[in-house]
Short mmCIF file of C-alpha atoms in Angstrom, two decimals:
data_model
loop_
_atom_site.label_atom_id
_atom_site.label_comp_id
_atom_site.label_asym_id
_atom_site.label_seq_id
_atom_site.Cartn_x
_atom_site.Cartn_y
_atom_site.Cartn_z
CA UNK A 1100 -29.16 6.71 -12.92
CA UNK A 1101 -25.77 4.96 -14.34
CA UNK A 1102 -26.25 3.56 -17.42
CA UNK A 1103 -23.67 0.51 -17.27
CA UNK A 1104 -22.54 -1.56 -20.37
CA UNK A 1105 -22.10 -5.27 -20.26
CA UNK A 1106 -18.65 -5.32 -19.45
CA UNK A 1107 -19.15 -2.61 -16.79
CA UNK A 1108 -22.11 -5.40 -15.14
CA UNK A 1109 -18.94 -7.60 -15.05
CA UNK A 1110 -16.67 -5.96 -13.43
CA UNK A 1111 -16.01 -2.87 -16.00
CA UNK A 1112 -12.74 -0.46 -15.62
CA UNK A 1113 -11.17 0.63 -12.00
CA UNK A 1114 -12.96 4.04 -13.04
CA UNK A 1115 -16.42 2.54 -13.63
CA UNK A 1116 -16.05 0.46 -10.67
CA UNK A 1117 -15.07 3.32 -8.74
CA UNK A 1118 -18.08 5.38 -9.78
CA UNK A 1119 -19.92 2.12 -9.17
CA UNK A 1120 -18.73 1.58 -5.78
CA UNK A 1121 -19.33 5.19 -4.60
CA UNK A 1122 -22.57 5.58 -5.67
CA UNK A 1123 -22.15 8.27 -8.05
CA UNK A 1124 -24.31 8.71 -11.18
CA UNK A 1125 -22.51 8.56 -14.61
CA UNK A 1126 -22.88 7.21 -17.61
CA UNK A 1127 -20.40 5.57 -19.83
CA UNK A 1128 -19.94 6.08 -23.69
CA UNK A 1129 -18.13 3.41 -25.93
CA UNK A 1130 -16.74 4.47 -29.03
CA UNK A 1131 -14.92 2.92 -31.86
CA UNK A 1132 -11.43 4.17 -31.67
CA UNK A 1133 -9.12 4.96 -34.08
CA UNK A 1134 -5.46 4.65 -33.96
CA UNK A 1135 -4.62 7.00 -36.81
CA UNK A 1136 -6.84 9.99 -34.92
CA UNK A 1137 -4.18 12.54 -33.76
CA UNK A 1138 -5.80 13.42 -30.67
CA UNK A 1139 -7.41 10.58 -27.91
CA UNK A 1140 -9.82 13.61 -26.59
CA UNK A 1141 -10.93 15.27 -30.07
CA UNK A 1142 -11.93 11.84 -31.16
CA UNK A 1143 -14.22 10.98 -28.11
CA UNK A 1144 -15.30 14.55 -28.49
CA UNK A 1145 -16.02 13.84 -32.16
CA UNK A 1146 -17.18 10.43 -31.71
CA UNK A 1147 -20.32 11.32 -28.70
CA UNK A 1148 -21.11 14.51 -30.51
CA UNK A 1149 -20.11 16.81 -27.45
CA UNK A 1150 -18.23 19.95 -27.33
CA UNK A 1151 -14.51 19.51 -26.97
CA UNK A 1152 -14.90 22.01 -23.61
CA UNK A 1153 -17.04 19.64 -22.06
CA UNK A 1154 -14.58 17.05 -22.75
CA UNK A 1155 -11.62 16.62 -20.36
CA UNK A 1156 -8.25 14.72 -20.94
CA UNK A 1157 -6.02 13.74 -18.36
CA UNK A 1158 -2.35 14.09 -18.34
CA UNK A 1159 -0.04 13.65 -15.66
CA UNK A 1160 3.00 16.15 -14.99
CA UNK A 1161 6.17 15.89 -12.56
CA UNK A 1162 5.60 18.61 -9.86
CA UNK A 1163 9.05 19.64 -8.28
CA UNK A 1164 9.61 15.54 -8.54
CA UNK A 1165 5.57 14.40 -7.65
CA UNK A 1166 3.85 13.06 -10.06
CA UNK A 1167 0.14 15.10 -10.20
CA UNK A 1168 -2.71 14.90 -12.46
CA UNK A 1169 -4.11 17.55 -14.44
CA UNK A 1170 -7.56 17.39 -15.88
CA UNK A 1171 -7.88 19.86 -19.19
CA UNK A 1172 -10.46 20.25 -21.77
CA UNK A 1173 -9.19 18.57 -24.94
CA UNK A 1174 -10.10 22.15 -26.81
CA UNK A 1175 -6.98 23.82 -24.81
CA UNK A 1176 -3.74 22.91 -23.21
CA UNK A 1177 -1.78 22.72 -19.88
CA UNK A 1178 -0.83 25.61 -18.72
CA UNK A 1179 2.32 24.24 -16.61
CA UNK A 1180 2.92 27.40 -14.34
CA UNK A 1181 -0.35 27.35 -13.15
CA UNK A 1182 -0.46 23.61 -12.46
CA UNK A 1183 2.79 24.04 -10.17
CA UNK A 1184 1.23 27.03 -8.75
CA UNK A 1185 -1.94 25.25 -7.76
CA UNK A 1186 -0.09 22.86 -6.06
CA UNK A 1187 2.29 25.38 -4.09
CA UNK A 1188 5.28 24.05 -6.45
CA UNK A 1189 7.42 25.71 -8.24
CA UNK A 1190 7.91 23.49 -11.44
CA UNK A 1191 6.16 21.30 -13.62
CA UNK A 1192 7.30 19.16 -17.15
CA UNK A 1193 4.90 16.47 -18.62
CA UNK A 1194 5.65 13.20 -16.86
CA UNK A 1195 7.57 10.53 -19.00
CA UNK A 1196 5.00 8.45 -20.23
CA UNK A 1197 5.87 5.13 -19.23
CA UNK A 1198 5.96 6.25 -15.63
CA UNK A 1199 2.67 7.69 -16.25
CA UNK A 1200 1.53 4.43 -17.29
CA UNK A 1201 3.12 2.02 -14.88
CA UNK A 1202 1.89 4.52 -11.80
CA UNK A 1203 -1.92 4.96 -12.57
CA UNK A 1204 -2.33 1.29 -14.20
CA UNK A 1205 -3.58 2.97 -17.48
CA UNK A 1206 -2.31 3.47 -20.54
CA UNK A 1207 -1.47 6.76 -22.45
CA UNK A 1208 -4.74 8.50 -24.16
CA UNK A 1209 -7.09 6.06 -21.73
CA UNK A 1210 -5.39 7.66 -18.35
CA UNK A 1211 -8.43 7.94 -16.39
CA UNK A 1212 -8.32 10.58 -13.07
CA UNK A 1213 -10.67 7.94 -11.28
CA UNK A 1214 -9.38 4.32 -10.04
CA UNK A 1215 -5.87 4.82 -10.65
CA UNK A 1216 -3.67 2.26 -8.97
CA UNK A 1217 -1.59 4.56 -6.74
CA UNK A 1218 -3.88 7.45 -6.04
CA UNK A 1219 -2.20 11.11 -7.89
CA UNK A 1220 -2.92 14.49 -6.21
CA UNK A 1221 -5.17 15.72 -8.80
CA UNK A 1222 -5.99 19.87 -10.40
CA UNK A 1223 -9.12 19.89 -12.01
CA UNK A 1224 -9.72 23.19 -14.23
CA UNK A 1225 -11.99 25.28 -13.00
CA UNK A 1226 -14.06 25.69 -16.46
CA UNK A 1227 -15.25 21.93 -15.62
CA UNK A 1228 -17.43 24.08 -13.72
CA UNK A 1229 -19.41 25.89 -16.07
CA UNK A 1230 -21.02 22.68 -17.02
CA UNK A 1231 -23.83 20.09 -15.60
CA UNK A 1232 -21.80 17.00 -16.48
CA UNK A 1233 -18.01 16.49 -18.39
CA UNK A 1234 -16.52 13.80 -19.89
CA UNK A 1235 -13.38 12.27 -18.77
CA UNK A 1236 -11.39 8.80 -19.79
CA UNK A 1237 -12.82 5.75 -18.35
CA UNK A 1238 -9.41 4.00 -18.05
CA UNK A 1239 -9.17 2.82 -22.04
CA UNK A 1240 -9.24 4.23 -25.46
CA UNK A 1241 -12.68 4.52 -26.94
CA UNK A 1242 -14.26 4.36 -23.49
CA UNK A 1243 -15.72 8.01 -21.75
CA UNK A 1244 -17.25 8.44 -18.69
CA UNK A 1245 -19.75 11.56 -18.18
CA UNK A 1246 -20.14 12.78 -14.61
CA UNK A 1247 -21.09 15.92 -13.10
CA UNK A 1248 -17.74 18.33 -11.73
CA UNK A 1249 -18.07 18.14 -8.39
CA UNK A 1250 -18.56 14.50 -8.01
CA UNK A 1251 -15.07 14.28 -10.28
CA UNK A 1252 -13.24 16.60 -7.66
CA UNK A 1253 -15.07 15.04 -4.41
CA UNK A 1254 -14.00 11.20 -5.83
CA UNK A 1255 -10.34 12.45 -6.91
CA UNK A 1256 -10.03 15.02 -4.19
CA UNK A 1257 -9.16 17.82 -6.64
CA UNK A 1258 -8.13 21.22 -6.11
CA UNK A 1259 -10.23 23.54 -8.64
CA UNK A 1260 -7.92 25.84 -10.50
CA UNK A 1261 -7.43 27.63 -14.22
CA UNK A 1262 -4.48 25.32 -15.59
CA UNK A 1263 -5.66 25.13 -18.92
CA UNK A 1264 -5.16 27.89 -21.73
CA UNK A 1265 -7.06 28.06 -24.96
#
C-alpha cells in the first residue's frame, strides 16, 4: 500500500497524484536537500540509504529535434547513441534546460518521468529491471518516489532499452 505524506493527502506533486490516481502502489521518501550536493540523484541515494543503481534520474535529451526522456541510474550516465537508437533517431544532445523545465512543469534535479505537463516519449533503462522497486524524482528536490519497473514504463509508456553506461 502507498504510504502518502501530508502534503501528498492534499493534493501532493503531479507525480504522486498520478500514482495516486492510477492506482499504483508507491511510496514516497522526503529528504532534506542540499544545495551544495553535486549530484540531485547521489544525494537521494545517500539520503534513503539505497544503492545508487536502484536509483534513477531523469534527464531529458533533444532527439533529431523531439524532446524525449531518459530514465538512468544516478551510478552511470546517458549513453546518447543508444537513446537515439531506441527511439529510431539518429541524434541526441541534452536538452537546454530551461526548455526542459518549462515543457515537463518541473524543475532541473526534481524532473520527474510521471505527471509531466506535456507528456515526453520516455526510454527507461533496461537495468530498472533487475530490481523489485526503483526510485525516481517525485517532481521536486528532496522528494523520491519508489515504484516497481513495470508500473514506471506502463504509467510513462516507456520503451525498455540499455541507454545508460557505467
Amino acid at each position: 500500500m502507498a504510504k502518502k505524506s501530508k502534503k501528498q493527502q492534499s493534493g501532493g506533486t503531479p507525480a504522486t497524484v498520478a500514482l495516486t490516481a492510477a492506482g499504483v502502489a508507491h511510496t514516497v521518501h522526503a529528504y532534506d536537500h542540499d544545495p551544495a550536493h553535486p549530484s540531485y540523484g547521489e544525494e537521494a541515494a545517500e539520503a534513503m540509504g539505497v544503492s545508487p543503481d536502484r536509483v534513477f534520474k531523469t534527464l531529458v535529451a533533444d532527439v533529431d529535434g523531439a524532446l524525449t526522456v531518459a530514465v538512468v541510474p544516478v551510478s552511470g550516465t546517458l549513453n546518447l547513441k543508444a537513446l537515439a537508437a531506441a527511439v529510431g533517431g539518429k541524434r541526441a544532445a541534452m536538452a537546454d534546460p530551461v526548455l526542459a523545465e518549462r515543457t515537463t512543469g518541473y524543475v532541473r534535479g526534481g524532473i520527474s518521468p510521471l505527471g509531466q505537463r506535456r507528456r515526453l516519449r520516455t526510454v527507461l533503462d533496461d537495468s530498472a529491471g533487475d530490481h523489485a522497486t526503483i526510485c525516481v524524482s517525485a517532481g521536486r528536490r528532496g522528494l523520491e518516489v519508489e515504484l516497481a519497473p513495470t508500473d514506471l514504463a506502463a504509467l510513462t509508456e516507456a520503451v525498455l532499452a540499455p541507454i545508460g553506461r557505467d
